[in-house]
């Protein structure tokens, strides 16, 4: 057994659990309502990846989320001003981390949007060059790439 390995059978965040194909342990089944699925859609389409894909994605994202630090709120015996000051400081820190996380998510979305535009442009170049040469072969369409591009590119007629 490797040094530092867990003996209680629990996996740490970031560990990959190898499962036989087609099986999902009962404790790993995730049911999310439609509103959460809609909020996740810019990052992950649950209908495409399924529950196992969602759990893999979640394991890859969790290490990127900052862990909360120990609370520094003074005990109740301290003055109300000191407790209020620490609560305000904790809220400001939380707001800053949240803003940073939202900025990173927006950057991730913009990068994926740019990548989707580049793929569509390359497909258009290939179609144009094939038609200019008179080649009867068309560029094969990739349904997975089309679904990904639909997630990141606005619909036609949308602003």
XYZ file of C-alpha atoms in Angstrom:
159
model
C 0.000 0.000 0.000
C 1.437 3.434 -0.881
C 2.534 5.620 1.968
C -0.226 7.965 3.083
C -2.967 5.930 1.396
C -6.335 5.955 3.095
C -7.404 2.698 4.639
C -11.017 3.657 5.374
C -12.044 3.296 1.725
C -12.825 7.002 1.304
C -11.342 8.907 -1.599
C -9.909 12.386 -1.202
C -10.977 15.210 -3.513
C -9.047 14.860 -6.742
C -8.660 11.066 -6.447
C -10.068 9.164 -9.375
C -12.226 6.213 -8.493
C -12.074 3.526 -11.146
C -15.490 2.005 -11.707
C -16.494 -0.916 -13.872
C -18.081 0.424 -17.033
C -21.774 1.177 -16.757
C -21.930 1.087 -12.965
C -22.458 3.983 -10.597
C -22.269 3.323 -6.868
C -25.475 4.251 -5.040
C -23.747 6.965 -3.001
C -22.488 8.694 -6.169
C -25.840 9.102 -7.925
C -26.507 12.811 -8.355
C -29.945 14.229 -9.117
C -30.036 17.922 -9.996
C -33.173 19.893 -10.750
C -33.635 21.738 -14.036
C -32.677 25.155 -12.650
C -29.253 23.917 -11.468
C -28.713 22.118 -14.767
C -29.493 25.390 -16.583
C -26.968 27.256 -14.419
C -24.323 24.596 -15.126
C -24.981 24.532 -18.884
C -22.387 27.208 -19.821
C -19.764 24.986 -18.210
C -21.148 21.487 -18.588
C -24.111 19.872 -20.322
C -25.364 17.134 -18.013
C -27.376 15.462 -20.770
C -24.154 15.012 -22.749
C -21.782 13.838 -20.029
C -24.142 12.086 -17.626
C -23.614 11.646 -13.913
C -20.152 10.077 -14.139
C -18.945 12.918 -16.375
C -20.430 15.447 -13.963
C -18.586 13.859 -11.042
C -15.310 13.846 -13.020
C -15.818 17.528 -13.870
C -16.642 18.353 -10.255
C -13.491 16.556 -9.054
C -11.423 18.621 -11.494
C -13.040 21.926 -10.442
C -13.026 21.475 -6.654
C -9.248 21.899 -6.244
C -9.537 25.280 -8.003
C -12.072 26.656 -5.527
C -10.418 28.428 -2.597
C -10.901 26.717 0.733
C -12.395 28.805 3.495
C -9.917 29.841 6.136
C -10.438 29.473 9.844
C -12.922 31.944 11.238
C -11.389 34.766 13.214
C -14.580 36.019 14.794
C -13.846 36.861 18.422
C -15.717 34.997 21.138
C -18.921 36.405 22.532
C -16.973 37.861 25.460
C -15.291 40.347 23.081
C -16.832 43.714 22.366
C -19.598 44.008 19.811
C -17.446 46.381 17.730
C -14.620 43.832 17.501
C -16.991 41.042 16.490
C -18.700 43.289 13.948
C -15.335 44.351 12.495
C -14.264 40.710 12.035
C -17.586 39.763 10.461
C -17.277 42.715 8.065
C -13.696 41.689 7.211
C -14.808 38.086 6.594
C -17.657 39.295 4.348
C -15.301 41.553 2.387
C -12.865 38.658 1.904
C -15.701 36.406 0.773
C -16.952 39.045 -1.681
C -13.452 39.459 -3.099
C -13.030 35.709 -3.579
C -16.460 35.479 -5.157
C -15.665 38.318 -7.564
C -12.369 36.645 -8.494
C -14.132 33.331 -9.078
C -16.795 34.975 -11.263
C -14.075 36.737 -13.253
C -12.262 33.433 -13.812
C -15.494 31.741 -14.890
C -16.206 34.578 -17.329
C -12.678 34.258 -18.748
C -13.158 30.502 -19.127
C -16.432 31.084 -20.973
C -14.858 33.717 -23.273
C -11.950 31.396 -24.091
C -14.353 28.571 -24.953
C -16.446 30.976 -27.024
C -13.341 32.046 -28.959
C -12.353 28.425 -29.489
C -15.843 27.593 -30.806
C -15.652 30.527 -33.242
C -12.254 29.337 -34.478
C -13.566 25.818 -35.050
C -16.559 27.164 -36.987
C -14.245 29.389 -39.052
C -11.982 26.443 -39.872
C -14.992 24.375 -40.923
C -16.113 27.229 -43.199
C -12.617 27.476 -44.727
C -12.606 23.748 -45.429
C -16.061 23.888 -47.026
C -15.065 26.879 -49.168
C -11.826 25.285 -50.336
C -13.607 22.016 -51.115
C -16.256 23.812 -53.193
C -13.609 25.929 -54.986
C -11.727 22.827 -56.049
C -14.976 21.177 -57.078
C -14.515 18.328 -54.667
C -17.741 16.427 -54.109
C -16.579 15.562 -50.593
C -18.015 17.753 -47.925
C -16.578 18.454 -44.521
C -17.908 15.860 -42.088
C -19.965 17.295 -39.269
C -19.194 16.407 -35.685
C -22.372 16.361 -33.571
C -20.434 16.788 -30.305
C -18.601 19.829 -31.673
C -21.876 21.292 -32.919
C -23.507 20.901 -29.496
C -20.476 22.505 -27.818
C -20.536 25.409 -30.286
C -24.265 25.875 -29.648
C -23.495 26.257 -25.937
C -20.904 28.986 -26.474
C -22.119 30.840 -29.556
C -25.275 32.955 -29.592
C -28.156 31.751 -31.673
C -28.711 33.471 -34.991
C -30.807 36.584 -34.504
C -29.673 36.908 -30.885
C -27.762 40.064 -29.927
